[in-house]
mmCIF file with all atom_site columns, N, CA and C in Angstrom:
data_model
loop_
_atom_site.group_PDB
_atom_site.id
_atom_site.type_symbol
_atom_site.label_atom_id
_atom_site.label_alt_id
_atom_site.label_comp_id
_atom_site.label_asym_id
_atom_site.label_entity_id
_atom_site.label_seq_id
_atom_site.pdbx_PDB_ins_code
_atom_site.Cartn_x
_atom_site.Cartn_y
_atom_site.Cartn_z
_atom_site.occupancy
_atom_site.B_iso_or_equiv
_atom_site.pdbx_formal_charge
_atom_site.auth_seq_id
_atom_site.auth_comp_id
_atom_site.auth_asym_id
_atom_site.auth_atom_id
_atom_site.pdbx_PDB_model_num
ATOM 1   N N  . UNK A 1 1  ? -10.624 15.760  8.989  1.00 0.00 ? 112 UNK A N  1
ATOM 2   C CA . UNK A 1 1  ? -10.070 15.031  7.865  1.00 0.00 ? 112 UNK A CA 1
ATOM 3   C C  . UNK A 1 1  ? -9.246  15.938  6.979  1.00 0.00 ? 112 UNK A C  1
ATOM 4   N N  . UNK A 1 2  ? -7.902  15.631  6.445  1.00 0.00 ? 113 UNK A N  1
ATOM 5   C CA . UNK A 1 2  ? -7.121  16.173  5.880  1.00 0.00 ? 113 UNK A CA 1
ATOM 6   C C  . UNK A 1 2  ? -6.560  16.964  6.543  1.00 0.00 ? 113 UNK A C  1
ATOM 7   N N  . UNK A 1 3  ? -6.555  17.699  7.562  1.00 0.00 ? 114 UNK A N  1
ATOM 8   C CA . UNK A 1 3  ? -5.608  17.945  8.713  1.00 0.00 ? 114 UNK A CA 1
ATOM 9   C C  . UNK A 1 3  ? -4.231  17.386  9.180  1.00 0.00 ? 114 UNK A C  1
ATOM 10  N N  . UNK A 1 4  ? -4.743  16.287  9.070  1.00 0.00 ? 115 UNK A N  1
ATOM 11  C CA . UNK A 1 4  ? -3.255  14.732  9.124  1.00 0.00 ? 115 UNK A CA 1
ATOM 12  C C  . UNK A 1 4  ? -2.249  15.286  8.548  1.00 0.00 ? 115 UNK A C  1
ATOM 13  N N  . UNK A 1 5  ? -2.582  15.857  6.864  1.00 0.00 ? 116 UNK A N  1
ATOM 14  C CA . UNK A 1 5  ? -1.228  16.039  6.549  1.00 0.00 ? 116 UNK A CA 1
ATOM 15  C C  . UNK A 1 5  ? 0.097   16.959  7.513  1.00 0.00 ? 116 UNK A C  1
ATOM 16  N N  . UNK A 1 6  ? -0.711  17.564  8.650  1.00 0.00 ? 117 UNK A N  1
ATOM 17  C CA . UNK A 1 6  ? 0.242   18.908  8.522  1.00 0.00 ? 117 UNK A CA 1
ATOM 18  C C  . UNK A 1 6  ? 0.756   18.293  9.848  1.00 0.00 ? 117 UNK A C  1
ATOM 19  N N  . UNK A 1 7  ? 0.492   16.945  10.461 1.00 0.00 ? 118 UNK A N  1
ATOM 20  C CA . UNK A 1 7  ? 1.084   16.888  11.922 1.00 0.00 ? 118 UNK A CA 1
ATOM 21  C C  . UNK A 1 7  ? 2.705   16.615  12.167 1.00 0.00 ? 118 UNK A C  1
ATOM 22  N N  . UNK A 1 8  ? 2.969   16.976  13.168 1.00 0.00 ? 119 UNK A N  1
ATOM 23  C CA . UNK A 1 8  ? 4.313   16.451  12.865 1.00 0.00 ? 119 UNK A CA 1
ATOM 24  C C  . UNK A 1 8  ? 4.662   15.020  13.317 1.00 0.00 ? 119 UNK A C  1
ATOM 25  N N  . UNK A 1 9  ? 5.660   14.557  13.440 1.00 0.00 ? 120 UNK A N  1
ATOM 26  C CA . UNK A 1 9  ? 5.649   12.760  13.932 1.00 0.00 ? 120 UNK A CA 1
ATOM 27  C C  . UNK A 1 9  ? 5.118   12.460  15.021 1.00 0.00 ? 120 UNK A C  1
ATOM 28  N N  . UNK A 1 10 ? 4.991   13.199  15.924 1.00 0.00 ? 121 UNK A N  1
ATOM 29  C CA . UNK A 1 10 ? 4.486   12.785  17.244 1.00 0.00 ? 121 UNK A CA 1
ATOM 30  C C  . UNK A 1 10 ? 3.065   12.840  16.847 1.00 0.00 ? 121 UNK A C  1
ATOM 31  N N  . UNK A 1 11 ? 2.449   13.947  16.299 1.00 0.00 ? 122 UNK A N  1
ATOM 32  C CA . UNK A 1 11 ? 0.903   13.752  15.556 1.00 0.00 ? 122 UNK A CA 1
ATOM 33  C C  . UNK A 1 11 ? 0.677   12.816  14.816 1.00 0.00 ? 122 UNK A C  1
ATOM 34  N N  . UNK A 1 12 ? 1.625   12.067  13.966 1.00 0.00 ? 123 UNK A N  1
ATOM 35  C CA . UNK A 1 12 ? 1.569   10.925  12.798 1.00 0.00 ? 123 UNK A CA 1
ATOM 36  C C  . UNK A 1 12 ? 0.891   9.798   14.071 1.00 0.00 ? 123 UNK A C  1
ATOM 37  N N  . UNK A 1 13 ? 2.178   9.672   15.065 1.00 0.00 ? 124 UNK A N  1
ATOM 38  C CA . UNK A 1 13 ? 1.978   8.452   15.823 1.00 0.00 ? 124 UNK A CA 1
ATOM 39  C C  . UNK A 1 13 ? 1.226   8.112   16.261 1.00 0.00 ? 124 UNK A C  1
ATOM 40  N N  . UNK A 1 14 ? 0.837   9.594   16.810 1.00 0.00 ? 125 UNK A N  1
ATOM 41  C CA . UNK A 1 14 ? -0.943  9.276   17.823 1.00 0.00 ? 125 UNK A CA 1
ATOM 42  C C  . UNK A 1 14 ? -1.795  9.253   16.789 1.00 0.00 ? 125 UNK A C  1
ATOM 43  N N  . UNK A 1 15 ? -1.932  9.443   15.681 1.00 0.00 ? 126 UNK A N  1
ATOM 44  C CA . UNK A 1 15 ? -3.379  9.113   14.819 1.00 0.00 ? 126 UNK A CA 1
ATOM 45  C C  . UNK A 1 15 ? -2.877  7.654   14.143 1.00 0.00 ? 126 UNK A C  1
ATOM 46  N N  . UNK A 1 16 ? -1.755  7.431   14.048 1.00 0.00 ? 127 UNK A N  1
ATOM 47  C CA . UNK A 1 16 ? -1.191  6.131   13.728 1.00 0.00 ? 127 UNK A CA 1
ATOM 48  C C  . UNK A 1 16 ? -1.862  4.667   14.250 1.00 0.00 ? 127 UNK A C  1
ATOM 49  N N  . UNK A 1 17 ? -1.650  5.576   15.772 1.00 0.00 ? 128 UNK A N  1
ATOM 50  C CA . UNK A 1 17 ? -1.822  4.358   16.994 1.00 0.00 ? 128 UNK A CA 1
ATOM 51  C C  . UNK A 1 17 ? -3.611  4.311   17.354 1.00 0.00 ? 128 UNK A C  1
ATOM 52  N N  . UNK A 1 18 ? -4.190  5.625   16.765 1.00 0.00 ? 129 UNK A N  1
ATOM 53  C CA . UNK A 1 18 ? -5.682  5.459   17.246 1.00 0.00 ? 129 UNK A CA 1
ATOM 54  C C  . UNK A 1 18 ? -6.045  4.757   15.754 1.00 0.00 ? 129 UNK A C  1
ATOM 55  N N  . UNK A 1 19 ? -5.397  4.809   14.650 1.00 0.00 ? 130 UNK A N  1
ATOM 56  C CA . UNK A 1 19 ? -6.329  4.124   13.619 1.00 0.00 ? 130 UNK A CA 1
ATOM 57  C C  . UNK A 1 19 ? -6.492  2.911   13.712 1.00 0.00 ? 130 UNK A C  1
ATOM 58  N N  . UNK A 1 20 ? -4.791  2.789   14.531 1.00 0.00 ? 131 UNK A N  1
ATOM 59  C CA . UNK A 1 20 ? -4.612  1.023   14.764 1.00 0.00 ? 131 UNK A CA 1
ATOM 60  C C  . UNK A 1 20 ? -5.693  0.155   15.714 1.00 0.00 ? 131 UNK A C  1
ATOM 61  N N  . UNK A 1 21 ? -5.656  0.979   16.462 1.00 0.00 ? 132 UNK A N  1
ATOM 62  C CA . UNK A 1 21 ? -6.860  0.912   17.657 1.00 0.00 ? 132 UNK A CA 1
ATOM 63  C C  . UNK A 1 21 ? -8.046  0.738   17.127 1.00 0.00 ? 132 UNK A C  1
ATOM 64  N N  . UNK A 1 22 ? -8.469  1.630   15.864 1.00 0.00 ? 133 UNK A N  1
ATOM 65  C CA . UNK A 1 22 ? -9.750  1.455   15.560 1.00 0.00 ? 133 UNK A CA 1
ATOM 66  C C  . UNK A 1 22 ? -9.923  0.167   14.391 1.00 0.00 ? 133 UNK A C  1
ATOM 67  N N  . UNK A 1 23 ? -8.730  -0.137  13.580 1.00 0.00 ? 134 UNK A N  1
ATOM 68  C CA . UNK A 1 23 ? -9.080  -1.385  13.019 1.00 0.00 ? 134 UNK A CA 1
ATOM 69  C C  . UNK A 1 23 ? -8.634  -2.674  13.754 1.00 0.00 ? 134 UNK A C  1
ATOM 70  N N  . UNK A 1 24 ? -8.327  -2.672  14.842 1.00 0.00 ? 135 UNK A N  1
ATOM 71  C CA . UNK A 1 24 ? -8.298  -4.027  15.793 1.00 0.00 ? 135 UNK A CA 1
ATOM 72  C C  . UNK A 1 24 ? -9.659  -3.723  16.172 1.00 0.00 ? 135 UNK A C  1
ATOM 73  N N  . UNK A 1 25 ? -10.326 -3.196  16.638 1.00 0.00 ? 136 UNK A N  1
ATOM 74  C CA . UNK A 1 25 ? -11.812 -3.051  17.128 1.00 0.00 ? 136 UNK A CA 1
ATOM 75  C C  . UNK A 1 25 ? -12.482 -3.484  15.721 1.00 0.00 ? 136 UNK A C  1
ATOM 76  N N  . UNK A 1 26 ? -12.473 -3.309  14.658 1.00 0.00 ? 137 UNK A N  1
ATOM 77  C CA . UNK A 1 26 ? -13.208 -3.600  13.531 1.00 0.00 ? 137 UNK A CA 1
ATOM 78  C C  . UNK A 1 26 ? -12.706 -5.169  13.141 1.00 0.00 ? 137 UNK A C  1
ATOM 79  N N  . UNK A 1 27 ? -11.839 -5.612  13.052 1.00 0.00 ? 138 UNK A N  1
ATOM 80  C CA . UNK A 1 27 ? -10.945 -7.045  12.775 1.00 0.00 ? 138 UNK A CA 1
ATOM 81  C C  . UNK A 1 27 ? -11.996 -7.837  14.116 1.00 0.00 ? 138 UNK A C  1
ATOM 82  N N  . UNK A 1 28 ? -11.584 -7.190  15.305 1.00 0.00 ? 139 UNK A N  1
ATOM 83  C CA . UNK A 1 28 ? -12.238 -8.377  15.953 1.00 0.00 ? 139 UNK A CA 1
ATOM 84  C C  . UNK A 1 28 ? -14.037 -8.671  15.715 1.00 0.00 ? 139 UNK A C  1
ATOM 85  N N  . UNK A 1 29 ? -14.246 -7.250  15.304 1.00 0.00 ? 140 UNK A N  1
ATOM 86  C CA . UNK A 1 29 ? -16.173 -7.436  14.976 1.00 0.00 ? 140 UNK A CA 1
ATOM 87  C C  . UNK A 1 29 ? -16.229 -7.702  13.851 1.00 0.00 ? 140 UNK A C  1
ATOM 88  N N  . UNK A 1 30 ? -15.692 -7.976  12.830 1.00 0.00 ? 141 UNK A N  1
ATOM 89  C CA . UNK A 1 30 ? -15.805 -8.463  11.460 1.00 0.00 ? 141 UNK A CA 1
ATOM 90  C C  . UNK A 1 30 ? -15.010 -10.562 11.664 1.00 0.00 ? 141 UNK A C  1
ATOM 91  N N  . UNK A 1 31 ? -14.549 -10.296 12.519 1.00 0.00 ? 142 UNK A N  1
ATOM 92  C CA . UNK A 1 31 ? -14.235 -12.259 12.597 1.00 0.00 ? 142 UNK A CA 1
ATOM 93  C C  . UNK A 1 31 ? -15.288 -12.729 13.468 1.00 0.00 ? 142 UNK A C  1
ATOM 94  N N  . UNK A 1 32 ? -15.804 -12.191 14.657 1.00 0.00 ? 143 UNK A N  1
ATOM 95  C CA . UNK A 1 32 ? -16.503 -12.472 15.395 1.00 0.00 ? 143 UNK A CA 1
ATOM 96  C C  . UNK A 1 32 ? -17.976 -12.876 14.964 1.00 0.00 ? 143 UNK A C  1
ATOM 97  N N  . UNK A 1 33 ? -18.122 -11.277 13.931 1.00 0.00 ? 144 UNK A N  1
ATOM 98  C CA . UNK A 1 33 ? -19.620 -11.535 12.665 1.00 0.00 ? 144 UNK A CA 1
ATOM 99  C C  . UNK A 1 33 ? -18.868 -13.354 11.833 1.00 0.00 ? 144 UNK A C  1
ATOM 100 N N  . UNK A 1 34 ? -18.272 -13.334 11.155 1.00 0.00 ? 145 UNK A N  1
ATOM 101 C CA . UNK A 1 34 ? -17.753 -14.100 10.379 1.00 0.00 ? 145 UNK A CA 1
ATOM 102 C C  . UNK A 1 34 ? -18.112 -15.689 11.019 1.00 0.00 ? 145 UNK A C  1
ATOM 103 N N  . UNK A 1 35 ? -17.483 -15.623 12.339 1.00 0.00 ? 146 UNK A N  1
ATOM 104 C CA . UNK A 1 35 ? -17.415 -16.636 13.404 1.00 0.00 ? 146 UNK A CA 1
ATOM 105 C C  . UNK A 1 35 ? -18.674 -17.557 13.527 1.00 0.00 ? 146 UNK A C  1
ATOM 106 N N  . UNK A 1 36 ? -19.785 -16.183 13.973 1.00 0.00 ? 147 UNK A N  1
ATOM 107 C CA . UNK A 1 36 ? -20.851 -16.347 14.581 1.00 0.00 ? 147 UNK A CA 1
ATOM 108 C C  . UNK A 1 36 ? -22.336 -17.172 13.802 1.00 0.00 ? 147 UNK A C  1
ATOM 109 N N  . UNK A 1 37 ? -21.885 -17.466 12.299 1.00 0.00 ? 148 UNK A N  1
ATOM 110 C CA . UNK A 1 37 ? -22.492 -18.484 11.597 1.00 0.00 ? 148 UNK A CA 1
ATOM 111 C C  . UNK A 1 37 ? -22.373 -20.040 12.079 1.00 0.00 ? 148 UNK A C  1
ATOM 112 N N  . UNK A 1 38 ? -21.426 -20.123 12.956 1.00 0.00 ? 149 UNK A N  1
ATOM 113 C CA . UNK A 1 38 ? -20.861 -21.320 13.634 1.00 0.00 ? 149 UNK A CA 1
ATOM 114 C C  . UNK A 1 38 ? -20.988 -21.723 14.928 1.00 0.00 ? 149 UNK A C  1
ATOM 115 N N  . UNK A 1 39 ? -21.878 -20.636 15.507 1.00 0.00 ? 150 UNK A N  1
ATOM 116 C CA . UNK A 1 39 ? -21.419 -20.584 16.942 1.00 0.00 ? 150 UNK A CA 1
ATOM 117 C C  . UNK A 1 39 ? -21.773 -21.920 17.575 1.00 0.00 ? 150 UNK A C  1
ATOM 118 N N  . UNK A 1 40 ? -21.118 -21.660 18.624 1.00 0.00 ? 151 UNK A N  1
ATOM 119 C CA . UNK A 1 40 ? -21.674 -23.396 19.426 1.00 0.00 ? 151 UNK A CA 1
ATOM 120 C C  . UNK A 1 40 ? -20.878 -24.487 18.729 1.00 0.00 ? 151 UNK A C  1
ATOM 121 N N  . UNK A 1 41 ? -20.299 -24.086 17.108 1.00 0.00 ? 152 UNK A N  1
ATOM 122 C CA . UNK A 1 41 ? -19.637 -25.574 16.832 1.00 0.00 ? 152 UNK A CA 1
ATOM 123 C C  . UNK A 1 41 ? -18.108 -25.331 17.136 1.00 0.00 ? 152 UNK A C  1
ATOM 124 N N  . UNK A 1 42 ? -17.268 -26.338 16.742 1.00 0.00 ? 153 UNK A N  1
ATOM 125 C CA . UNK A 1 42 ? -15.919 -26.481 17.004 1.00 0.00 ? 153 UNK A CA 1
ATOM 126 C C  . UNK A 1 42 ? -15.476 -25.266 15.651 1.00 0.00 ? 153 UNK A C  1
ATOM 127 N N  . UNK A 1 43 ? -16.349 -25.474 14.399 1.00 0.00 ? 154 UNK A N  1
ATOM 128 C CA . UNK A 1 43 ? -16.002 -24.574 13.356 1.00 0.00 ? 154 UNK A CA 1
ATOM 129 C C  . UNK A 1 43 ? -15.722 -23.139 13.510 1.00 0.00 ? 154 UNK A C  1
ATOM 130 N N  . UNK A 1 44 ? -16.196 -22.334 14.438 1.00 0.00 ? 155 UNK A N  1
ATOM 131 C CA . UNK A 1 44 ? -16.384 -21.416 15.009 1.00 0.00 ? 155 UNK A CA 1
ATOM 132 C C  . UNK A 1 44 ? -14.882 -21.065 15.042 1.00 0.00 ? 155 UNK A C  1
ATOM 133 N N  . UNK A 1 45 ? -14.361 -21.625 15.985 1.00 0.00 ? 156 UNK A N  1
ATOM 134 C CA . UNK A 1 45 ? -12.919 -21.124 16.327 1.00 0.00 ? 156 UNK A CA 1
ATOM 135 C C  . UNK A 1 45 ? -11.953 -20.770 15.484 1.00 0.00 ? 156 UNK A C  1
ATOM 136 N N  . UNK A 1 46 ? -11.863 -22.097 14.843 1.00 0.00 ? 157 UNK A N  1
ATOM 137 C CA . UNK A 1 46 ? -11.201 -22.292 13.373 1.00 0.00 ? 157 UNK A CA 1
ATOM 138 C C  . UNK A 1 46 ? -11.235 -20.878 12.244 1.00 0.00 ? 157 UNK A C  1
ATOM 139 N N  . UNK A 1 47 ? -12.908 -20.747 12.198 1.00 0.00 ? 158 UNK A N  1
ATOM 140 C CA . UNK A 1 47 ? -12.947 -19.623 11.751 1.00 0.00 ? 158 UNK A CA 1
ATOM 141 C C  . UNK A 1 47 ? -12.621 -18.347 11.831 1.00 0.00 ? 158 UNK A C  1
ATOM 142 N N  . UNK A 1 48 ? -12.661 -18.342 13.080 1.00 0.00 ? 159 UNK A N  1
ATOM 143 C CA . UNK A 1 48 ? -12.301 -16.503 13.792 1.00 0.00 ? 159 UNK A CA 1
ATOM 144 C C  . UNK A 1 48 ? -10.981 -16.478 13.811 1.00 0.00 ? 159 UNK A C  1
ATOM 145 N N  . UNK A 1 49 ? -10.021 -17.850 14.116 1.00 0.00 ? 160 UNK A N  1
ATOM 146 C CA . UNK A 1 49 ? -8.729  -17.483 13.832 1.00 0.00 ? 160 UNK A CA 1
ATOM 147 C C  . UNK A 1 49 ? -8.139  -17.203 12.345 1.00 0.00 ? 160 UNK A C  1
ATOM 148 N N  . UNK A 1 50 ? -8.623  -18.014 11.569 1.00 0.00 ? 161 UNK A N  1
ATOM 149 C CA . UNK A 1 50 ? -8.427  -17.922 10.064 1.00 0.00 ? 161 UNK A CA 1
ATOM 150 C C  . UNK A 1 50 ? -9.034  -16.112 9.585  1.00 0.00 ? 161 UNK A C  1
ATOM 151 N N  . UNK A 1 51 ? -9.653  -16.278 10.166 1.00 0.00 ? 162 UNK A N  1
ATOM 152 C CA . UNK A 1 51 ? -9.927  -14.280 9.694  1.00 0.00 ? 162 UNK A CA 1
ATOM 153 C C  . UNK A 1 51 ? -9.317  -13.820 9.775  1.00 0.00 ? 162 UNK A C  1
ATOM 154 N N  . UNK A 1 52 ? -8.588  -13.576 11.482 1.00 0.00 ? 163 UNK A N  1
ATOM 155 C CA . UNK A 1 52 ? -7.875  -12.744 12.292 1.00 0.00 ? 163 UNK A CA 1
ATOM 156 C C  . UNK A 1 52 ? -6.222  -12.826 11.274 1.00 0.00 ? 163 UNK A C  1
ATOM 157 N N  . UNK A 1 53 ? -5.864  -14.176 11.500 1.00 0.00 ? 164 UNK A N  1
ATOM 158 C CA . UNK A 1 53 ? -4.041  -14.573 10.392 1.00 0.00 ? 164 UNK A CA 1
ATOM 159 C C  . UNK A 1 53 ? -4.701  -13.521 9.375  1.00 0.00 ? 164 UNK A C  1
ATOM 160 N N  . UNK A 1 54 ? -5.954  -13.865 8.804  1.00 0.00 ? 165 UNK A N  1
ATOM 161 C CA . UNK A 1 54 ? -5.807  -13.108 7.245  1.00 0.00 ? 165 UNK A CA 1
ATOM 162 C C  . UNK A 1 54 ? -5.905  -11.401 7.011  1.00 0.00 ? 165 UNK A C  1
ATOM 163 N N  . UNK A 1 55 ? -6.361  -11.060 8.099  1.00 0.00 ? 166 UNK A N  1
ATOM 164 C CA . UNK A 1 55 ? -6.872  -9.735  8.137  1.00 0.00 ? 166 UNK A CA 1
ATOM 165 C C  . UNK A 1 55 ? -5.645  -8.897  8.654  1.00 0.00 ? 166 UNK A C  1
ATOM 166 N N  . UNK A 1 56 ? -5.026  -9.995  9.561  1.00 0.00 ? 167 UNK A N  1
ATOM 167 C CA . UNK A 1 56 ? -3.599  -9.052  10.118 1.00 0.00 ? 167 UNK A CA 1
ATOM 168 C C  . UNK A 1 56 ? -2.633  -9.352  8.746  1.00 0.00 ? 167 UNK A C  1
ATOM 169 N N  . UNK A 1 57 ? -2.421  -10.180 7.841  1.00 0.00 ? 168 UNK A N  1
ATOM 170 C CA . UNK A 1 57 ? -1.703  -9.918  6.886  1.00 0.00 ? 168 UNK A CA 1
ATOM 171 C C  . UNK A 1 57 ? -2.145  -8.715  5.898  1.00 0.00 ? 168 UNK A C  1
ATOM 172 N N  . UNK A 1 58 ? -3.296  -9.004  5.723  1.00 0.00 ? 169 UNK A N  1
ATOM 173 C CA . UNK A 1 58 ? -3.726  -7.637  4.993  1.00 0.00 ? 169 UNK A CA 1
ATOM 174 C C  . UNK A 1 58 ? -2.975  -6.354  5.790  1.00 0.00 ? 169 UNK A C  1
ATOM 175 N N  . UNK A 1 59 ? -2.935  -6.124  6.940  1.00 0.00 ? 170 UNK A N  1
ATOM 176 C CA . UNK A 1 59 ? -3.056  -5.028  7.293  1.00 0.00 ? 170 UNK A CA 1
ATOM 177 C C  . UNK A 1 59 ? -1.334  -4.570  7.658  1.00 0.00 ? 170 UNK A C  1
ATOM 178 N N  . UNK A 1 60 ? -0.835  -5.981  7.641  1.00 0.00 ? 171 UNK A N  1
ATOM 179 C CA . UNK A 1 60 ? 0.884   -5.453  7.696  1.00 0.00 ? 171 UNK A CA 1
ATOM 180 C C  . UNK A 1 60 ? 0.973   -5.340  6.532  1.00 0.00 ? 171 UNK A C  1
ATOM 181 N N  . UNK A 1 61 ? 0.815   -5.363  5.237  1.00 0.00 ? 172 UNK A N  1
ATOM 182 C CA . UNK A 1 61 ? 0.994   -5.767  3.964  1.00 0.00 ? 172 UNK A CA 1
ATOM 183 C C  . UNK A 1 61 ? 0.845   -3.862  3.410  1.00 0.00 ? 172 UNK A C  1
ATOM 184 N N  . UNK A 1 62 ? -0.612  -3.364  4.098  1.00 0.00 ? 173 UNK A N  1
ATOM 185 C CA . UNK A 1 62 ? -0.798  -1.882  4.014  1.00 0.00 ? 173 UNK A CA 1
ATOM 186 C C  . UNK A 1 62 ? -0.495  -1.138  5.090  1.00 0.00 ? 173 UNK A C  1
ATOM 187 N N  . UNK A 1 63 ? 0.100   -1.356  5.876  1.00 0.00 ? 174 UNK A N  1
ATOM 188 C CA . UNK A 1 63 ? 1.071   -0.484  6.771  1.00 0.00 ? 174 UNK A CA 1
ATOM 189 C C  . UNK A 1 63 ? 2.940   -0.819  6.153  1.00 0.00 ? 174 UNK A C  1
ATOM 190 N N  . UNK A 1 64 ? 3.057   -1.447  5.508  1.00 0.00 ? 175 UNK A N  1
ATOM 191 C CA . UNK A 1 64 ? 4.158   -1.571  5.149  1.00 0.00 ? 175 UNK A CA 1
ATOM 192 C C  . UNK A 1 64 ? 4.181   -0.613  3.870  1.00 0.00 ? 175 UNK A C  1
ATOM 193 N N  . UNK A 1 65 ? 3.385   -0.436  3.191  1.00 0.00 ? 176 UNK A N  1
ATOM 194 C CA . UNK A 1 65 ? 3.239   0.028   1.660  1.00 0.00 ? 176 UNK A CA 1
ATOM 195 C C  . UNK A 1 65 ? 2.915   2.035   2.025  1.00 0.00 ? 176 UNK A C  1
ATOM 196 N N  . UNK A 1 66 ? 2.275   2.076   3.287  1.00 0.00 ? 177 UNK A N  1
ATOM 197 C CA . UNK A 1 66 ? 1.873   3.195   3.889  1.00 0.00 ? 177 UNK A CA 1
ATOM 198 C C  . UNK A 1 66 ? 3.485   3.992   4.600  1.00 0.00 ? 177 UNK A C  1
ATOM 199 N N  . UNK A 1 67 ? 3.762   3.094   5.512  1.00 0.00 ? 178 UNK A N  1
ATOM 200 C CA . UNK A 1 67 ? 5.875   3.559   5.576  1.00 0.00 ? 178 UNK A CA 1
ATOM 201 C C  . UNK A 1 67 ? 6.300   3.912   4.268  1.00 0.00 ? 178 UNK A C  1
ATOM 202 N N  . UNK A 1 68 ? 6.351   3.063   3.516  1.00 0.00 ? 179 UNK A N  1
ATOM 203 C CA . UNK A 1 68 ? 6.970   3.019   2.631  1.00 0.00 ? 179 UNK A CA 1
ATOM 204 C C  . UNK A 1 68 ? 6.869   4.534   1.847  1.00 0.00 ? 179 UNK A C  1
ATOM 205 N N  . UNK A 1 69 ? 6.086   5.117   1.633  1.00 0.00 ? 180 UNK A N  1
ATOM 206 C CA . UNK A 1 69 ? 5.450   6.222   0.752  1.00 0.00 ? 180 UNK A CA 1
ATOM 207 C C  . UNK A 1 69 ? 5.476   6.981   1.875  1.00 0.00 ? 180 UNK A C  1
ATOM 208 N N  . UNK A 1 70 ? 5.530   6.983   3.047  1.00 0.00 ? 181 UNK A N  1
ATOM 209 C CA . UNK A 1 70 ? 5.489   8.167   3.676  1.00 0.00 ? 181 UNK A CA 1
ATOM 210 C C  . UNK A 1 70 ? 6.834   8.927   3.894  1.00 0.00 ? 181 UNK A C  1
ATOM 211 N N  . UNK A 1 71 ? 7.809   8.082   3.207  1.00 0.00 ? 182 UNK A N  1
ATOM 212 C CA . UNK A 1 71 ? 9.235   8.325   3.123  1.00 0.00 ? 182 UNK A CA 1
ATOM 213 C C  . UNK A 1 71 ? 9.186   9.492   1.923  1.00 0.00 ? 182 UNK A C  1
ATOM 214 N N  . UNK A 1 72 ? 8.365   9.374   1.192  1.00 0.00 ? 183 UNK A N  1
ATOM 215 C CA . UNK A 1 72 ? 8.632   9.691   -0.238 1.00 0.00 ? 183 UNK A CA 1
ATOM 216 C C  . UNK A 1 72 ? 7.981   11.514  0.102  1.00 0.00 ? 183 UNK A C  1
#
């Protein structure tokens, strides 16, 4: 930790692409938890998709704000 700062872009990308990796693994176990109050009903689905839209806006919303400043 704190190492990050010193990589160069090709280091940015690959810790870029493993964080991404690691919050799609967390998005899908946090809708799935979310989901799973429902399971077996039709509500279920509804639900895990409504997470997933909301959680991927969150997360373009702070990868956009994260570019943004990494310019700076």
């Amino acid at each position: 930790p704190g190492s990050w700062r010193f990589l160069d872009s090709k280091g940015r990308a690959r810790v870029r692409a493993q964080s991404q990796d690691a919050w799609r693994a967390w998005r899908d176990a946090e809708c799935g938890y979310q989901a799973s109050r429902y399971a077996g009903g039709s509500l279920a689905r509804v639900l895990a998709a409504s997470c997933v839209a909301e959680l991927n806006a969150d997360r373009a919303i702070a990868l956009t704000y994260l570019e943004r400043n990494e310019a700076m």
